[in-house]
Coordinates of C-alpha atoms in Angstrom, one line a residue:
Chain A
X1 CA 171.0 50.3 39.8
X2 CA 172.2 50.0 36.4
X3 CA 168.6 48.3 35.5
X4 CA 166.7 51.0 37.5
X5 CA 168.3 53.5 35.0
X6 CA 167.6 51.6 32.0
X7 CA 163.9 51.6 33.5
X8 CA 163.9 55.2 34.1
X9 CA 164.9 55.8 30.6
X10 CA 162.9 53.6 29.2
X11 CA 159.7 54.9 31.2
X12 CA 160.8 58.5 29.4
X13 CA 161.0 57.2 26.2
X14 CA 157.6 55.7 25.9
X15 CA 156.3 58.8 27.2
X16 CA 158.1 61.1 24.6
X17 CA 155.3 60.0 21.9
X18 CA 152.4 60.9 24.6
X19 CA 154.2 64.5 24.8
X20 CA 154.5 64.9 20.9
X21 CA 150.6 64.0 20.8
X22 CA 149.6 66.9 23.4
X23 CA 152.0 69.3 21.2
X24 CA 149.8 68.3 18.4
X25 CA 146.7 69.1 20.3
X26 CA 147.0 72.7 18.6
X27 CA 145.1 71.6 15.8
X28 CA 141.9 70.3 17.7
X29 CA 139.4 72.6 18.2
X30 CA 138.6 74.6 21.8
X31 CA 135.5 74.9 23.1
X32 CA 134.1 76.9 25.9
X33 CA 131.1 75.7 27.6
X34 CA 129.0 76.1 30.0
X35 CA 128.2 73.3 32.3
X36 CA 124.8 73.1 31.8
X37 CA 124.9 71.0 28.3
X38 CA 127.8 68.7 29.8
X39 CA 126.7 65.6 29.7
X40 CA 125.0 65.3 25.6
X41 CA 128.1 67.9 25.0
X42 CA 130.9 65.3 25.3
X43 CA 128.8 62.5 24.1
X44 CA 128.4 65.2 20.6
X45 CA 131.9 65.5 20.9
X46 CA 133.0 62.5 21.1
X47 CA 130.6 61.2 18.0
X48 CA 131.8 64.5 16.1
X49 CA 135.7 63.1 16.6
X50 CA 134.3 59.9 15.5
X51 CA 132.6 60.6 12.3
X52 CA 135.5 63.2 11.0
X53 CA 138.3 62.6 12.9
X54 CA 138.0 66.1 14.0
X55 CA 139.3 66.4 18.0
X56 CA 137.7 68.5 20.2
X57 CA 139.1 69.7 23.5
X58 CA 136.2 71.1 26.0
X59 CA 136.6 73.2 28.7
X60 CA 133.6 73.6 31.3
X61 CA 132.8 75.0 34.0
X62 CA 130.4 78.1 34.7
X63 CA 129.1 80.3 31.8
X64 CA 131.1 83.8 33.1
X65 CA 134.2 81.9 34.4
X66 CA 135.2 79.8 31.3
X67 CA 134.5 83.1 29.4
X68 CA 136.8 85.0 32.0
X69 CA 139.0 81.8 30.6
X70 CA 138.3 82.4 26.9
X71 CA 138.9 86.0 26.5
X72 CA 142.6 85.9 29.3
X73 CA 143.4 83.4 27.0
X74 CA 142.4 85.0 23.5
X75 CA 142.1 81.9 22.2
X76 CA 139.5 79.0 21.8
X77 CA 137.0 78.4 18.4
X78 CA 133.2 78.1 20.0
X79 CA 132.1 79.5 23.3
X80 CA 129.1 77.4 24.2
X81 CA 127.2 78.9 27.5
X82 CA 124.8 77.3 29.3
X83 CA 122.2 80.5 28.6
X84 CA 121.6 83.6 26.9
X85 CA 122.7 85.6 29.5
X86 CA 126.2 85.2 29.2
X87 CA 126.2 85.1 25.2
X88 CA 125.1 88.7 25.9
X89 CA 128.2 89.4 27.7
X90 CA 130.2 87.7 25.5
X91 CA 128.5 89.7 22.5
X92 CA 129.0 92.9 24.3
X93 CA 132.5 92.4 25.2
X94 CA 133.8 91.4 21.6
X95 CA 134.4 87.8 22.6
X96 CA 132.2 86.3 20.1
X97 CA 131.5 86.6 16.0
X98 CA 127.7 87.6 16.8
X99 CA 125.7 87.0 13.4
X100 CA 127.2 83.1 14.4
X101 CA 125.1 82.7 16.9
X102 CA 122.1 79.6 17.0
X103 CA 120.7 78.0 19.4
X104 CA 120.9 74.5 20.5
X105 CA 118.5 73.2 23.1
X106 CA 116.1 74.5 25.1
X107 CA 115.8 74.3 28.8
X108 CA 112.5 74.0 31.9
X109 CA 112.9 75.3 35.0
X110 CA 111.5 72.7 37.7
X111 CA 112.0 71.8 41.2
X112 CA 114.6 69.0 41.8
X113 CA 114.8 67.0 44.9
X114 CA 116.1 64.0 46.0
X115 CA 115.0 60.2 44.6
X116 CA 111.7 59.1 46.3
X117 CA 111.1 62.6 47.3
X118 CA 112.0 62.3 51.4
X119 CA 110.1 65.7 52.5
X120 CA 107.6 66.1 50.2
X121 CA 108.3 68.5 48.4
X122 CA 105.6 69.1 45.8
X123 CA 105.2 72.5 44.5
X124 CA 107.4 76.3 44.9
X125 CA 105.6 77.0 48.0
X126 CA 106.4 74.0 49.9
X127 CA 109.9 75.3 49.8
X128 CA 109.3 77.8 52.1
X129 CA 108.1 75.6 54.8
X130 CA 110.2 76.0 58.2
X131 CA 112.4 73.1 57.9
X132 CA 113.7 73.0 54.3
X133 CA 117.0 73.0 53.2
X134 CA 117.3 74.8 49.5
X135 CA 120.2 75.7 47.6
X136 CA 120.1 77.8 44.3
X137 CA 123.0 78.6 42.1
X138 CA 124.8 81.7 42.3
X139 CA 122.4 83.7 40.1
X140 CA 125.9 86.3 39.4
X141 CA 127.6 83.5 37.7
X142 CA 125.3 80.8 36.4
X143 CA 121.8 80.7 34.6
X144 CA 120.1 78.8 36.2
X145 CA 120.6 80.4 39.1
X146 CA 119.1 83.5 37.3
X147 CA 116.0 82.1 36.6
X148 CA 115.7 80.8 40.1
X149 CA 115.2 84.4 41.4
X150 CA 113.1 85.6 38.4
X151 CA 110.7 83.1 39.8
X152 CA 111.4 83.6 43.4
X153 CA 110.7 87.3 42.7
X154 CA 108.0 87.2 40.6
X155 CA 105.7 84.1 42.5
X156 CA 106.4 84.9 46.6
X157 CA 104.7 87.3 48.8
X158 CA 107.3 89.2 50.5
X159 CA 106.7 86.9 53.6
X160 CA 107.1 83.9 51.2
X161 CA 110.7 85.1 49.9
X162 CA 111.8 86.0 54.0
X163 CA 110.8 82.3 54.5
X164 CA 112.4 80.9 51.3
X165 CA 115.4 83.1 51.9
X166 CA 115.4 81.3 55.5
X167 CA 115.8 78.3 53.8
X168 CA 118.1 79.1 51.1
X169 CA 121.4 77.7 52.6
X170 CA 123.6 78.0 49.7
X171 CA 124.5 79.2 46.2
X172 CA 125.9 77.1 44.3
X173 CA 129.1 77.6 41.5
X174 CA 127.8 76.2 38.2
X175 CA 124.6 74.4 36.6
X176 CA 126.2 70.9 37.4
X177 CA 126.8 71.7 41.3
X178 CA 123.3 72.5 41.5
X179 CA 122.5 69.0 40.3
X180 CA 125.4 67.9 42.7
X181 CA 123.7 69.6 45.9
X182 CA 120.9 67.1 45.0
X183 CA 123.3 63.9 44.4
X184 CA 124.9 64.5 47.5
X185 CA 122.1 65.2 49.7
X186 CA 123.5 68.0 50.9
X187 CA 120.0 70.0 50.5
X188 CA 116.4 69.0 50.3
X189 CA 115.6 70.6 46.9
X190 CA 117.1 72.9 44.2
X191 CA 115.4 75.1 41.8
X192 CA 117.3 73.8 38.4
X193 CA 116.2 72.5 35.0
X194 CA 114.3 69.2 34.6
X195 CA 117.2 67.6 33.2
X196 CA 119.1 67.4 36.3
X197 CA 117.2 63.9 36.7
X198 CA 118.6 62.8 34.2
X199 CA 121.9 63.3 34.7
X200 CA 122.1 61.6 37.7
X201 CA 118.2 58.9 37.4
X202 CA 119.2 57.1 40.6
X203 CA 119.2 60.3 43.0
X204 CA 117.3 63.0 41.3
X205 CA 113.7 63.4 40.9
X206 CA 112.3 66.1 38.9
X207 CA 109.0 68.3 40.4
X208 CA 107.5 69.8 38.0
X209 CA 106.8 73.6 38.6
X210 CA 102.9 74.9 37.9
X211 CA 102.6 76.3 34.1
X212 CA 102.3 79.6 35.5
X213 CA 105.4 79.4 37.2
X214 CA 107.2 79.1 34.4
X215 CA 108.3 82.3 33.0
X216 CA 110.6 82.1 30.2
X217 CA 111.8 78.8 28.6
X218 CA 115.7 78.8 28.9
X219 CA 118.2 77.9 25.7
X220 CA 121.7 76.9 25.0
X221 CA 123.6 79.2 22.6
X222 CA 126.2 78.6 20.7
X223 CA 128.5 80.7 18.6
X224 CA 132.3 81.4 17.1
X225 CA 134.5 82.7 19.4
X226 CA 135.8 86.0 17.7
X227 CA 139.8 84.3 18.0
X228 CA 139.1 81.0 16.1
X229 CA 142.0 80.2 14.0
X230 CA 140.0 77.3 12.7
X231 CA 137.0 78.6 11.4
X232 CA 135.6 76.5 9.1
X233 CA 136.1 73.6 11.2
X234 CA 134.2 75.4 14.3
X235 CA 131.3 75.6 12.3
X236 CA 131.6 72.7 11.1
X237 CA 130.9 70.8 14.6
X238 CA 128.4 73.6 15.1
X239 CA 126.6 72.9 12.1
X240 CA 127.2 68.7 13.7
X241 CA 125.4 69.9 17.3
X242 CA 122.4 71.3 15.0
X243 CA 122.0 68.1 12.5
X244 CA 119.6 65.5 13.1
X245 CA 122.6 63.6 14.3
X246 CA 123.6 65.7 17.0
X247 CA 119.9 66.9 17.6
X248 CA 119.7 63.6 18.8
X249 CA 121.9 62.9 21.2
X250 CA 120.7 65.8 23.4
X251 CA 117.1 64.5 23.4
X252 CA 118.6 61.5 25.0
X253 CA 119.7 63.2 27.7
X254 CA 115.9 64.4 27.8
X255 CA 116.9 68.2 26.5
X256 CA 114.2 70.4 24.7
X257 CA 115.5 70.7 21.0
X258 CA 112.7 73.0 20.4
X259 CA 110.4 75.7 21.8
X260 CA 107.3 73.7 20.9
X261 CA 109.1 70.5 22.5
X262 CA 109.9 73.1 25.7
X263 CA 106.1 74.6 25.5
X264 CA 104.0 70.6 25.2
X265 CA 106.3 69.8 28.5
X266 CA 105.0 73.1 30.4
X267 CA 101.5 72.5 28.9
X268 CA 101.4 76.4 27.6
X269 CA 103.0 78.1 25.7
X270 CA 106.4 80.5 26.8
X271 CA 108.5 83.2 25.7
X272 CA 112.1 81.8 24.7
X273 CA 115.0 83.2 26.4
X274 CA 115.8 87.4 26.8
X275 CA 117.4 89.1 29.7
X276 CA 116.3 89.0 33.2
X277 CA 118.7 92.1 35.3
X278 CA 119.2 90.6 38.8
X279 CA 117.9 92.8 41.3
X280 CA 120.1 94.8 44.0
X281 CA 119.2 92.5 46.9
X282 CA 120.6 89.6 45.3
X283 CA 123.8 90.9 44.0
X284 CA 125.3 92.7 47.4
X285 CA 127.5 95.5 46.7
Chain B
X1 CA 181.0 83.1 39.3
X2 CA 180.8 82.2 42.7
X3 CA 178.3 79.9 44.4
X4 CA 177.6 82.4 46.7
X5 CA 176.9 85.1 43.7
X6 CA 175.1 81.5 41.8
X7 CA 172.7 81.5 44.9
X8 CA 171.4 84.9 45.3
X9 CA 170.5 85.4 41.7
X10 CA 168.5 82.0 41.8
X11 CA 166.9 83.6 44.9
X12 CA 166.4 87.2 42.7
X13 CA 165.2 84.9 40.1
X14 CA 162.4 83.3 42.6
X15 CA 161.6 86.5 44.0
X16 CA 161.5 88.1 40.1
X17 CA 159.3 85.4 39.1
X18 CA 156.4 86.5 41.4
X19 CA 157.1 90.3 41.0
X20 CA 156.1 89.7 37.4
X21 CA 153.2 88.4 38.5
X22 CA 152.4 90.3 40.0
X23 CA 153.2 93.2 38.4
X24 CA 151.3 91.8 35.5
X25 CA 147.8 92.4 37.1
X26 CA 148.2 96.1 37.1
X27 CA 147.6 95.9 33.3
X28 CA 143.9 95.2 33.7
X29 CA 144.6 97.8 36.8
X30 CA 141.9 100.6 37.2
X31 CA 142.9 103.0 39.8
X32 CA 138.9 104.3 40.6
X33 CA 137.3 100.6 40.7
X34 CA 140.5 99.7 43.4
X35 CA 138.8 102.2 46.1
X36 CA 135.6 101.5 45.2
X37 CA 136.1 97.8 45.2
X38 CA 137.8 98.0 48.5
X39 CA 135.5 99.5 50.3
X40 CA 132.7 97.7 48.9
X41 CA 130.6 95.9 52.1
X42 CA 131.2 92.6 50.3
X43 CA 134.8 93.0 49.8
X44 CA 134.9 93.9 53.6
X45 CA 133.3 91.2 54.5
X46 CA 135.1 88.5 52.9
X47 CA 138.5 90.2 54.3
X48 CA 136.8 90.0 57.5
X49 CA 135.7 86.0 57.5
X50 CA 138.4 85.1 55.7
X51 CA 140.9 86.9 58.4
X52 CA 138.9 85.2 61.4
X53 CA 138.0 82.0 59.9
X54 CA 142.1 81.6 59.1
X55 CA 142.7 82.5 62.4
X56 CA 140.1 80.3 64.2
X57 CA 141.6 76.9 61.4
X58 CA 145.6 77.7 62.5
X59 CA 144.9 78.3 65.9
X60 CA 142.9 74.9 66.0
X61 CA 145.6 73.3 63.5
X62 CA 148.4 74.2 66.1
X63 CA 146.9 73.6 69.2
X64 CA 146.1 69.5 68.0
X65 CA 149.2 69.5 66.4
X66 CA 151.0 70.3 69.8
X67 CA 150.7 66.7 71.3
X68 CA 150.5 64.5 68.3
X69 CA 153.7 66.4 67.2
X70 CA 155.2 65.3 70.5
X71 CA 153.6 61.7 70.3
X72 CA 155.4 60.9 66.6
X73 CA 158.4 63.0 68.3
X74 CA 159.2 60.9 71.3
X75 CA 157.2 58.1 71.6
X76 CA 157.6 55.1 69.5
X77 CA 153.9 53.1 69.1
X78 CA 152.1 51.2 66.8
X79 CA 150.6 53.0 64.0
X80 CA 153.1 55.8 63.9
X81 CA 154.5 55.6 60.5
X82 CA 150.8 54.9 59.1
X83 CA 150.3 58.9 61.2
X84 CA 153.3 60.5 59.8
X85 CA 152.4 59.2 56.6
X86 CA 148.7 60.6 56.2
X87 CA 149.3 63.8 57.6
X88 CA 150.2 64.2 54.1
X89 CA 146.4 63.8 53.1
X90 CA 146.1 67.0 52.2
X91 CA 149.1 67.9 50.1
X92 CA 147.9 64.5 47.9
X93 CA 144.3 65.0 47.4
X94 CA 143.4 68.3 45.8
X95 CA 141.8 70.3 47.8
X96 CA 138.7 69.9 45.7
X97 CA 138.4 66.5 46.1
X98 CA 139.7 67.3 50.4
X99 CA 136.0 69.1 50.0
X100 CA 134.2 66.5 48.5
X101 CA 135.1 63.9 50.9
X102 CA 133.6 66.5 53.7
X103 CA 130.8 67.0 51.8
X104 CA 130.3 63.2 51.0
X105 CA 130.9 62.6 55.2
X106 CA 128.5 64.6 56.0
X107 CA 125.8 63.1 53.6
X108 CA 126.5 60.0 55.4
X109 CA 124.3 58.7 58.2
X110 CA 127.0 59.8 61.0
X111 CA 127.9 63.1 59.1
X112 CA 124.1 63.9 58.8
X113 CA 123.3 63.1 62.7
X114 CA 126.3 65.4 63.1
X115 CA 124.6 68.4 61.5
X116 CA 121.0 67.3 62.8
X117 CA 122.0 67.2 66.4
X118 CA 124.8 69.2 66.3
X119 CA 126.7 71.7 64.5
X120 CA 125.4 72.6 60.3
X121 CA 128.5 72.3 58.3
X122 CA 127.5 72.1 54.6
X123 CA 127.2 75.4 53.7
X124 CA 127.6 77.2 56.0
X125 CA 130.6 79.3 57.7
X126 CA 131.2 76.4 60.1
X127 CA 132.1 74.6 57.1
X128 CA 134.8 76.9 55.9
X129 CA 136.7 76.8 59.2
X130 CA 136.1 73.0 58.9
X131 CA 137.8 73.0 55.5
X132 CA 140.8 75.2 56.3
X133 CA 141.8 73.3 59.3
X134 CA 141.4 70.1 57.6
X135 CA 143.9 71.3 54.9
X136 CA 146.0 72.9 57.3
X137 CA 146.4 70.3 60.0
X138 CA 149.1 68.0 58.6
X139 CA 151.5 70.9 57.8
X140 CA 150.6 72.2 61.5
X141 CA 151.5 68.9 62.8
X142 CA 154.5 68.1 60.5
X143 CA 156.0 71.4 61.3
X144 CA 155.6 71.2 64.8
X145 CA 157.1 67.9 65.2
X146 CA 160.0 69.5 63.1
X147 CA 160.8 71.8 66.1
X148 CA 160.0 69.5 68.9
X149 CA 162.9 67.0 66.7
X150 CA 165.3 70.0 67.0
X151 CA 165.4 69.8 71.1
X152 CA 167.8 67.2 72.4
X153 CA 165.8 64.7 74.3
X154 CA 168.7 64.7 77.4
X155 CA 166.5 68.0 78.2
X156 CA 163.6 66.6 79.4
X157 CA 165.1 63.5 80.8
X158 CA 167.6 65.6 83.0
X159 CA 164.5 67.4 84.0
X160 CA 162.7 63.8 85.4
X161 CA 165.9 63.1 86.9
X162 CA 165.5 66.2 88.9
X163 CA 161.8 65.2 89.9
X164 CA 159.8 66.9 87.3
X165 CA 157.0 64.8 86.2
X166 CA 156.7 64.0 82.2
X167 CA 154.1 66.9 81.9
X168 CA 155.8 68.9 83.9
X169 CA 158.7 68.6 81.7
X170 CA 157.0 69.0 78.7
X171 CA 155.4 72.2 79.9
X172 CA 158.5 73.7 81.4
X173 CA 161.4 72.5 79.4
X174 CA 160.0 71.2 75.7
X175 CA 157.4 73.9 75.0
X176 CA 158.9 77.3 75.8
X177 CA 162.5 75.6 73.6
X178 CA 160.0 75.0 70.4
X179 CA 158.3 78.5 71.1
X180 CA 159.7 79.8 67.6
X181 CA 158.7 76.6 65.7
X182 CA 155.5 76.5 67.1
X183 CA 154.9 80.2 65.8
X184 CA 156.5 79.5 62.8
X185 CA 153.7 76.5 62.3
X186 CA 150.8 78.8 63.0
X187 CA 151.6 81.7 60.8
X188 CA 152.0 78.9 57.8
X189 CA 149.0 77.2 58.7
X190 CA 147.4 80.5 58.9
X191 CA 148.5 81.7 55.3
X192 CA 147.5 78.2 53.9
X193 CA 144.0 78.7 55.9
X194 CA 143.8 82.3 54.2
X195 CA 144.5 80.8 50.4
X196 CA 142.2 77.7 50.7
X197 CA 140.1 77.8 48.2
X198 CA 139.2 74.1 46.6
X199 CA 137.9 72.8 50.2
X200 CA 135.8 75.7 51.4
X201 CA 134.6 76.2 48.1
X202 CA 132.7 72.5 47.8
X203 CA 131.6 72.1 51.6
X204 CA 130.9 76.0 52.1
X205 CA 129.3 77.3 48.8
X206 CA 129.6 80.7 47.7
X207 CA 127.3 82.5 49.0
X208 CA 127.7 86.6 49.4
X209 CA 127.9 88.0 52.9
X210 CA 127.6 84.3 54.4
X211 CA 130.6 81.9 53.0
X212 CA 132.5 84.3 51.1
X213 CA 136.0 84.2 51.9
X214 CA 138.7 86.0 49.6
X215 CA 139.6 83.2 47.5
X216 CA 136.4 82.6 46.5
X217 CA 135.1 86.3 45.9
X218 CA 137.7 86.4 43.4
X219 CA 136.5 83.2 42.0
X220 CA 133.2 84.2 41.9
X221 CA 134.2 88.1 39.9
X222 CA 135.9 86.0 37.7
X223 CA 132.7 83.7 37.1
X224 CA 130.6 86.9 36.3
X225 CA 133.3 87.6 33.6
X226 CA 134.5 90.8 35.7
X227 CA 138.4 90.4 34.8
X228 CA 139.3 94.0 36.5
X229 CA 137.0 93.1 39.3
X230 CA 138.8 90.1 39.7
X231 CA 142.4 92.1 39.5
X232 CA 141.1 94.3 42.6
X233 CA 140.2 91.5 44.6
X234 CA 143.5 89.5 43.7
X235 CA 145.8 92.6 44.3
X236 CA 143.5 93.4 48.0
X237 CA 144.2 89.1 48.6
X238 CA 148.2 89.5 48.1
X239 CA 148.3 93.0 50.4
X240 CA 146.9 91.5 53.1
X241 CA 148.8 88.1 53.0
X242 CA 152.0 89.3 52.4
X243 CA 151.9 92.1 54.4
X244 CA 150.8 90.3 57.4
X245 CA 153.5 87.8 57.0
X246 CA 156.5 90.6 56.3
X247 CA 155.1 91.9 59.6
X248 CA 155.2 89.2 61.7
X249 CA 158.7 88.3 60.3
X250 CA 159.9 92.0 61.0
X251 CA 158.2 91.8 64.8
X252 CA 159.9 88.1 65.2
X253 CA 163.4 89.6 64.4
X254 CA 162.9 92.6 67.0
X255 CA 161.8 89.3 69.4
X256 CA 164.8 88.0 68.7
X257 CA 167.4 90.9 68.9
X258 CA 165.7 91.9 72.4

């Protein structure tokens, strides 16, 4: 008994410094990101923490929710979305310093189905072949979901979008489910970016769309969040995501880390980001 | 001060603690979006699957939990601590993870022959009533069992002595005794049904007007940024819960007094 309590105490103890630690976790900077740049965004993290001993704490999940997060919370140094869309919402709503703003990398829209390619599935139209299981994600919440129905809209023939629509069995909550849907086999294809396939080489394969298809070219923003406390060290692991050295990173992960990088992967060349306003039928009231 | 004085203001305390709460939403509260948001066919629509699916999980839930709750009750077998112990699945695992492990089954071979041959699951509303009863089985069970633990074995036996067979004495004596218990179970599994959000959310999706329950149309207004959206949905989510709880709790007293 008397050793269990000894134990107990002891167990406290060594836990006391793990506690002090958190309470110092005040300091490190907050991030707000999108999940679309998850992958390279903790690997830049984690190299920024390296090189200055600068922490950085990241919260992801959809673009509009962790910005719901950011501004309940009025708190948080960089919001980091996964498109432009929501750094327009941000801008609009006061969340963000504005004239911070840059971009960061630069995303393709493209088919992505599973590894090996099991029901041959090899341009937009074949998705709307009886049969199919598609999933896209929730274009009110997440980018790439957006850009799904911009090119749903603009490319079918009304019977095309009934069939596709017929097909379409699920929206999915962020960038990173999308990819998940995929993993998991849980549909036959997505319409995501071309990076999904490498996130996840052994189960995702990456179908190009035609260069017509492609309407815009999408990018990852970043910018202060209006109630940084820690300014100068926000942009200073801003100014790290835009060096040569963090640059980088996200080409490893197969990201665009410019328009002309994004345009020689299409094979033409495309207008960079700007708003796309969902229409009525895809936003039920 | 006395305990009994000690106990009620911990229980004022409990009851202020939510009240702030929810109090608290009414200061992104906008009196013209409420209406509108109410009546919104979306908004009705997730009321509406969220109120059937709930019912559809519990009703499930309770109806399996009837005889395993009498098997870990009165019989002793093999296996029965290894039962009562994983009926606590749920309460260990998030629910998120509850989710993934439906939605990993079915990418299975047997979860995939399941959906090919038989009934779609992965997104789709099958899937959410799949989730909820999942999550709401164990504390189905668990609280059943509770109530059949309460009613003195002798009952039944005295009952076989008289010539009633073992069903007949389950059906005549054991049953109607745990009535209350076995109400008690449904309306919780129900209100946990209603809330799940982590399960349904995975193996479902979010898709409007097909998997949308409550919990995840305020998920989704709060992913779209839409904070007072997301106050109208929450405050239209508590109405209905607690409202439909205090009721059943004010018609099972009146049961009670008749």
């Amino acid at each position: 008994m008397r050793y269990g309590l000894v134990l107990l105490t002891a167990l406290f103890l060594s836990a006391l410094p793990g506690f002090c630690a958190n309470a110092h976790a005040g300091e490190d900077l907050l991030v707000f990101a999108g999940a679309a740049s998850q992958p390279p965004t903790e690997e830049a993290a984690a190299a920024f923490e390296k090189k200055t001993g600068l922490g950085v704490d990241l919260i992801f999940g959809g673009s509009g929710f962790v910005l719901s997060q950011m501004m309940l919370a009025q708190r948080g140094d960089i919001y980091f979305p996964g498109s432009s869309d929501f750094m327009e919402i941000a801008r609009k709503k006061g969340a963000i310093v504005a004239e911070t703003e840059q971009k960061v990398a630069y995303l393709v829209q493209a088919i992505n189905v599973q590894k090996g390619n099991p029901k041959g599935i090899h341009n937009l139209r074949d998705l709307t072949k009886p049969g199919i299981r598609v999933a896209i994600a929730n274009p009110e919440g997440v980018c790439v979901g957006l850009y799904a129905v911009e090119t749903i809209e603009k490319e079918f023939s009304p019977a095309e979008k009934a069939a596709f629509k017929k097909n379409l069995v699920n929206y999915t909550e962020s960038c990173e489910k999308t990819a998940t849907a995929i993993s998991l086999k849980a549909v036959d294809a997505v319409l995501g970016w071309s990076v999904f396939q490498h996130w996840d080489p052994a189960r995702i394969e990456t179908i190009p769309l035609k260069k017509s298809e492609i309407l815009r070219i999408g990018y990852i923003p970043v910018a202060l969040a209006s109630y940084s406390k820690n300014q100068a060290r926000a942009r200073q692991f801003i100014a790290f995501l835009l060096s040569e050295e963090g640059k980088a990173i996200y080409r490893k992960y197969h990201y665009f880390m410019s328009p002309e990088e994004a345009s020689a992967w299409i094979g033409a060349k495309k207008p960079v980001g700007g708003e796309y306003a969902l229409p009525a039928e895809w936003r039920p009231k | 001060m006395s305990l009994r004085r000690v106990s009620i203001l911990f229980a004022f305390s409990t009851f202020a603690l939510f009240a702030v709460l929810v109090l608290s939403l009414f200061y992104f509260y906008r009196g013209g979006l409420f209406m509108e948001t109410l009546l919104a066919e979306r908004t009705l629509f997730s009321i509406r699957l969220s109120v059937f699916s709930a019912t559809v999980a519990a009703l499930l839930a309770t109806a399996l939990a009837v005889p395993s709750a009498y098997a870990l009750s009165r019989c002793d077998f093999p296996g029965k601590d290894a039962i009562d112990t994983i009926l606590e699945l749920p309460l260990i695992v998030s629910p998120a993870a509850l989710g993934a492990m439906l939605l990993i089954f079915f990418s299975n071979p047997l979860g995939n022959w399941i959906q090919t041959r038989g009934m779609q699951f992965v997104f789709d509303s099958n899937g959410i009533i799949l989730a909820q009863f999942v999550t709401t089985l164990g504390v189905a069970t668990r609280l059943t069992k509770a109530a059949m633990d309460e009613i003195p074995r002798r009952y039944e036996d005295v009952a076989r002595t008289l010539g009633a067979s073992p069903a007949a004495a389950f059906f005549n004596i054991t049953l109607p005794l745990c009535r209350r218990g076995l109400i008690a179970a449904f309306i919780l599994s129900w209100a946990k049904a209603m809330g799940e959000f982590g399960a349904t959310i995975t193996l479902a999706g979010t898709m409007a007007m097909k998997t949308e329950t409550l919990p995840v149309a305020i998920f989704m207004k709060l992913s779209t940024a839409d904070i007072d959206g997301t106050v109208v949905l929450i405050l239209i989510m508590t109405a209905i819960g607690v409202g439909t709880l205090y009721a059943v709790r004010l018609i099972g007293q009146k049961g009670m007094h008749a």
